[in-house]
Amino acid sequence: MSSLRPGRAARVLVPAAAVAAVLAGCAPGQGADASARDTSAPASSPSTSAAAAAPTPTPAGTLLVADFGSDTVTFVDPERGTLGSVEVGTAPYGLVVGADGRAWVATAEGVAVVDTRTRERLALIPYETDTGPVTSGEYRGGGMGIALAPDGKRVYVGVNVPDGNGTLEVIDTASREVTATVPVGRRPFDVDVSRDGTEVYATNHDSFDVTVVRADTLDPRRIEVAPYGTEGGLGSWLKPHYTAVRPSDGRLLLPFEGERLAVVDPRTGRTEIETMTADTHQHGAAITPDGTLLVVGTGPIDPDEDRGPSLTVRAPDGTEKVHPLEGPHEDVTVSEDGRTAYVTGGFTRDGYWNGITVVDLGTGDTRRLAVGERPLGIAVLRPGGPSAGS
């Protein structure tokens, strides 16, 4: 088992100039390139080029990838590669797909609505929150984490406000309008919903917390999640990134550094710590219906102490398999049959690569697919029910 090194809490980024360049172990963003889009039709508009590229409905099992570097969502056949792309808005981050075949994509400008059957953008819903000028770097304002209510009637998106606290915006999926905004913490990396739809969870990277929001009243409640403490503030590496909701009991699972798993009861706010074994800086997380947790390791904070990039597969009983990955990765989702993981190579602190790694969860074998430009959020188009990477 991994030892829980007491020296972790002292790891912060100094001096102050370094904080401005790299917060919490995530790489500075690079400018988005909005030139080439759909790979199978001349570029014209998001709707016309996408429709021409998709004469038949997109099949279940297709991957949707948010291309942070090219302002698109790319459709990917896991065996054959890229099928085409759709322009969605500046610097797309997270995405979720509903049972009706529509994808909701958090961009810097607003939430894009994409028809996955015809591969066209149907709408771009602007935020109510003032996030300042539209930019494309890592710390850009706008949507980050995004989730869909189980009944498909609401979308919840975490909106980053540079240099301040963020908001959770609520979108009515029928009217495609923002119906409410709720204050949350700083840089809401991830948004999740309880299985019964009664609560929403915003994981706030830069304020060491999760905001629990009641879906009926929209009352927010803060739970600090800081198993290493909050020393270093914005300059700390040791902050929450992504959350998975455990199916068996609704507890929130937040991995830290491949060493500690924070298990949070959202009703009481109590946090228990379990040991992890990967010893690597961790970001993306996903969970399967049987409670198997998958966690992306982006690589070491300290090369002398920590291990490289990996994918941790943690069984419900706490046993782990750690699959080494080649180079940095960010987010993860799982195939419908639970046999394959798809890990994006895009939005990480030490650079990125334009593709996804496909991991056979039975054998541990891996292969790479060239996909998009700086791919970040990922989802699987399923026969029915919402799908997202976390």
Coordinates of N, CA and C in Angstrom, one line a residue, residues 148-256:
L148 N -26.2 16.6 -16.4 CA -27.6 16.5 -16.8 C -28.4 15.8 -15.7
A149 N -29.5 16.4 -15.4 CA -30.4 15.8 -14.4 C -30.9 14.4 -15.0
P150 N -31.1 13.4 -14.1 CA -31.6 12.1 -14.5 C -32.8 12.1 -15.4
D151 N -33.7 13.1 -15.2 CA -34.9 13.1 -16.0 C -34.7 13.9 -17.3
G152 N -33.5 14.5 -17.5 CA -33.2 15.2 -18.7 C -33.8 16.6 -18.8
K153 N -34.4 17.1 -17.7 CA -35.1 18.4 -17.8 C -34.2 19.6 -17.5
R154 N -33.1 19.3 -16.8 CA -32.2 20.4 -16.5 C -30.8 20.0 -16.8
V155 N -30.0 21.0 -17.2 CA -28.6 20.9 -17.3 C -27.9 21.9 -16.3
Y156 N -26.9 21.4 -15.6 CA -26.2 22.2 -14.6 C -24.7 22.4 -15.1
V157 N -24.3 23.6 -15.2 CA -23.0 23.9 -15.7 C -22.2 24.8 -14.7
G158 N -21.0 24.4 -14.3 CA -20.2 25.2 -13.5 C -19.5 26.3 -14.3
V159 N -19.7 27.6 -13.9 CA -19.1 28.7 -14.7 C -18.0 29.3 -13.9
N160 N -16.8 29.4 -14.5 CA -15.6 30.0 -13.9 C -15.7 31.5 -14.1
V161 N -15.4 32.2 -13.1 CA -15.2 33.7 -13.1 C -13.8 34.0 -12.8
P162 N -12.9 34.4 -13.7 CA -11.5 34.6 -13.4 C -11.4 35.6 -12.2
D163 N -10.5 35.1 -11.3 CA -10.1 35.9 -10.1 C -11.3 36.0 -9.1
G164 N -12.3 35.1 -9.2 CA -13.4 35.2 -8.2 C -14.1 33.9 -8.1
N165 N -15.1 33.9 -7.3 CA -15.9 32.7 -7.2 C -16.8 32.5 -8.4
G166 N -17.1 31.2 -8.7 CA -17.9 30.9 -9.8 C -19.4 30.7 -9.5
T167 N -20.1 30.3 -10.5 CA -21.5 30.0 -10.3 C -21.9 28.7 -10.9
L168 N -23.1 28.2 -10.4 CA -23.7 27.0 -11.1 C -24.9 27.6 -11.8
E169 N -24.9 27.4 -13.1 CA -26.1 27.9 -13.9 C -27.0 26.7 -14.2
V170 N -28.3 27.0 -14.1 CA -29.3 25.9 -14.4 C -30.0 26.2 -15.7
I171 N -30.0 25.3 -16.6 CA -30.6 25.5 -17.9 C -31.8 24.5 -18.1
D172 N -32.9 25.1 -18.5 CA -34.1 24.3 -18.8 C -33.9 23.7 -20.2
T173 N -33.9 22.4 -20.3 CA -33.5 21.8 -21.6 C -34.6 21.9 -22.7
A174 N -35.9 22.2 -22.3 CA -36.9 22.4 -23.2 C -36.9 23.8 -23.8
S175 N -36.7 24.8 -23.0 CA -36.7 26.2 -23.5 C -35.3 26.6 -23.9
R176 N -34.3 25.9 -23.4 CA -32.9 26.2 -23.7 C -32.6 27.6 -23.2
E177 N -33.0 27.9 -22.0 CA -32.8 29.1 -21.3 C -32.2 28.9 -19.9
V178 N -31.3 29.8 -19.5 CA -30.9 29.8 -18.1 C -32.0 30.2 -17.2
T179 N -32.3 29.4 -16.2 CA -33.4 29.7 -15.3 C -33.0 30.1 -13.9
A180 N -31.7 29.9 -13.6 CA -31.2 30.2 -12.2 C -29.7 30.2 -12.2
T181 N -29.1 31.0 -11.3 CA -27.7 30.9 -11.0 C -27.5 30.8 -9.5
V182 N -26.5 30.0 -9.1 CA -26.2 29.7 -7.7 C -24.8 29.9 -7.5
P183 N -24.4 30.6 -6.4 CA -23.0 30.9 -6.1 C -22.3 29.6 -5.7
V184 N -21.1 29.3 -6.2 CA -20.3 28.2 -5.8 C -18.9 28.7 -5.5
G185 N -17.9 27.8 -5.5 CA -16.5 28.1 -5.2 C -15.7 28.5 -6.5
R186 N -14.4 28.5 -6.3 CA -13.5 29.0 -7.4 C -13.2 27.9 -8.4
R187 N -13.3 28.1 -9.7 CA -13.0 27.2 -10.8 C -13.7 25.9 -10.6
P188 N -15.0 25.8 -10.9 CA -15.8 24.6 -10.8 C -15.4 23.6 -11.8
F189 N -14.3 22.8 -11.6 CA -13.8 21.8 -12.5 C -14.8 20.8 -13.0
D190 N -15.6 20.4 -12.0 CA -16.5 19.3 -12.3 C -17.9 19.5 -11.7
V191 N -18.9 19.0 -12.3 CA -20.3 19.1 -11.8 C -20.9 17.7 -11.9
D192 N -21.5 17.2 -10.9 CA -22.2 15.9 -10.8 C -23.6 16.0 -10.2
V193 N -24.4 15.0 -10.4 CA -25.8 15.0 -9.9 C -26.0 13.7 -9.2
S194 N -26.7 13.7 -8.1 CA -27.0 12.5 -7.4 C -27.9 11.6 -8.2
R195 N -27.9 10.3 -7.9 CA -28.7 9.4 -8.8 C -30.2 9.7 -8.8
D196 N -30.7 10.2 -7.7 CA -32.1 10.5 -7.7 C -32.4 12.0 -8.2
G197 N -31.4 12.7 -8.5 CA -31.6 14.1 -9.0 C -31.9 15.1 -8.0
T198 N -31.8 14.8 -6.7 CA -32.2 15.8 -5.7 C -31.1 16.7 -5.3
E199 N -29.8 16.4 -5.7 CA -28.7 17.3 -5.3 C -27.7 17.4 -6.5
V200 N -27.1 18.5 -6.5 CA -26.0 18.8 -7.5 C -24.7 19.1 -6.8
Y201 N -23.6 18.7 -7.3 CA -22.3 18.8 -6.7 C -21.3 19.6 -7.6
A202 N -20.9 20.7 -7.2 CA -19.9 21.5 -8.0 C -18.5 21.3 -7.2
T203 N -17.5 20.7 -7.9 CA -16.2 20.5 -7.3 C -15.4 21.7 -7.7
N204 N -15.0 22.5 -6.7 CA -14.3 23.8 -6.9 C -12.8 23.7 -6.6
H205 N -12.1 23.7 -7.7 CA -10.6 23.4 -7.6 C -9.9 24.4 -6.8
D206 N -10.1 25.7 -6.9 CA -9.2 26.7 -6.3 C -9.7 27.1 -4.9
S207 N -10.8 26.5 -4.4 CA -11.3 26.9 -3.1 C -11.4 25.6 -2.2
F208 N -10.8 24.5 -2.6 CA -10.7 23.3 -1.8 C -12.0 22.9 -1.3
D209 N -13.0 22.8 -2.2 CA -14.4 22.5 -1.6 C -15.3 21.9 -2.7
V210 N -16.4 21.4 -2.2 CA -17.5 21.0 -3.1 C -18.7 21.7 -2.6
T211 N -19.4 22.3 -3.5 CA -20.7 23.0 -3.2 C -21.9 22.0 -3.5
V212 N -22.6 21.7 -2.4 CA -23.8 20.9 -2.5 C -25.0 21.8 -2.7
V213 N -25.8 21.6 -3.8 CA -26.9 22.4 -4.2 C -28.2 21.5 -4.2
R214 N -29.2 21.9 -3.4 CA -30.5 21.2 -3.5 C -31.1 21.5 -4.8
A215 N -31.6 20.5 -5.6 CA -32.2 20.8 -6.9 C -33.5 21.5 -6.8
D216 N -34.3 21.3 -5.7 CA -35.6 22.0 -5.6 C -35.5 23.4 -5.2
T217 N -34.7 23.7 -4.1 CA -34.6 25.1 -3.6 C -33.4 25.8 -4.2
L218 N -32.4 25.1 -4.7 CA -31.2 25.7 -5.2 C -30.4 26.3 -4.0
D219 N -30.6 25.9 -2.8 CA -29.8 26.3 -1.7 C -28.4 25.7 -1.7
P220 N -27.3 26.5 -1.7 CA -26.0 25.9 -1.7 C -25.4 25.7 -0.3
R221 N -24.6 24.7 -0.2 CA -23.9 24.4 1.1 C -22.5 23.9 0.8
R222 N -21.5 24.5 1.5 CA -20.1 24.3 1.2 C -19.5 23.2 2.1
I223 N -18.8 22.2 1.5 CA -18.0 21.2 2.2 C -16.6 21.3 1.8
E224 N -15.7 21.6 2.8 CA -14.3 21.7 2.5 C -13.8 20.3 2.2
V225 N -13.0 20.1 1.2 CA -12.4 18.8 0.9 C -10.9 19.1 0.7
A226 N -10.1 18.9 1.7 CA -8.7 19.2 1.7 C -7.9 18.2 2.5
P227 N -7.7 17.0 2.1 CA -7.0 16.0 2.9 C -5.6 16.3 3.2
Y228 N -5.0 17.2 2.5 CA -3.6 17.7 2.8 C -3.6 19.1 3.4
G229 N -4.8 19.6 3.7 CA -4.9 21.0 4.2 C -4.9 22.0 3.1
T230 N -5.0 23.2 3.4 CA -5.1 24.3 2.4 C -3.9 25.2 2.3
E231 N -2.8 24.7 2.8 CA -1.5 25.5 2.8 C -1.2 25.8 1.4
G232 N -0.8 27.1 1.1 CA -0.4 27.5 -0.2 C -1.5 28.1 -1.0
G233 N -2.8 28.0 -0.6 CA -3.9 28.6 -1.3 C -3.9 28.3 -2.7
L234 N -4.0 29.4 -3.6 CA -4.1 29.2 -5.0 C -2.9 28.5 -5.6
G235 N -1.7 28.6 -4.9 CA -0.5 28.0 -5.4 C -0.3 26.5 -5.1
S236 N -1.3 25.9 -4.3 CA -1.1 24.5 -3.9 C -1.4 23.6 -5.1
W237 N -0.7 22.5 -5.1 CA -1.0 21.4 -6.0 C -2.1 20.5 -5.6
L238 N -2.4 20.6 -4.3 CA -3.2 19.5 -3.6 C -4.6 19.8 -3.4
K239 N -5.3 20.1 -4.6 CA -6.7 20.6 -4.5 C -7.5 19.6 -5.3
P240 N -8.9 19.6 -5.0 CA -9.8 18.7 -5.7 C -9.9 19.0 -7.2
H241 N -10.1 18.0 -8.0 CA -10.2 18.2 -9.5 C -11.6 17.7 -10.0
Y242 N -11.7 16.4 -9.9 CA -13.0 15.7 -10.4 C -13.5 14.8 -9.3
T243 N -14.9 14.6 -9.4 CA -15.6 13.8 -8.4 C -16.4 12.7 -9.1
A244 N -16.5 11.6 -8.5 CA -17.4 10.5 -8.9 C -18.4 10.3 -7.8
V245 N -19.7 10.1 -8.2 CA -20.7 9.8 -7.2 C -20.9 8.2 -7.1
R246 N -20.6 7.7 -5.9 CA -20.7 6.2 -5.7 C -22.1 5.7 -5.8
P247 N -22.4 4.8 -6.7 CA -23.8 4.3 -6.9 C -24.4 3.7 -5.7
S248 N -23.6 3.0 -4.9 CA -24.2 2.2 -3.8 C -24.7 3.1 -2.7
D249 N -24.1 4.3 -2.4 CA -24.6 5.1 -1.3 C -24.6 6.6 -1.5
G250 N -24.3 7.0 -2.7 CA -24.3 8.4 -3.0 C -23.2 9.2 -2.5
R251 N -22.2 8.6 -1.9 CA -21.0 9.3 -1.4 C -20.2 9.8 -2.6
L252 N -19.4 10.9 -2.3 CA -18.6 11.6 -3.3 C -17.2 11.0 -3.2
L253 N -16.6 10.6 -4.3 CA -15.2 10.1 -4.3 C -14.3 11.1 -5.0
L254 N -13.3 11.6 -4.3 CA -12.4 12.6 -4.8 C -11.0 12.1 -4.6
P255 N -10.3 11.8 -5.7 CA -8.9 11.3 -5.6 C -7.9 12.4 -5.5
F256 N -6.8 12.2 -4.7 CA -5.7 13.1 -4.5 C -4.4 12.4 -4.7

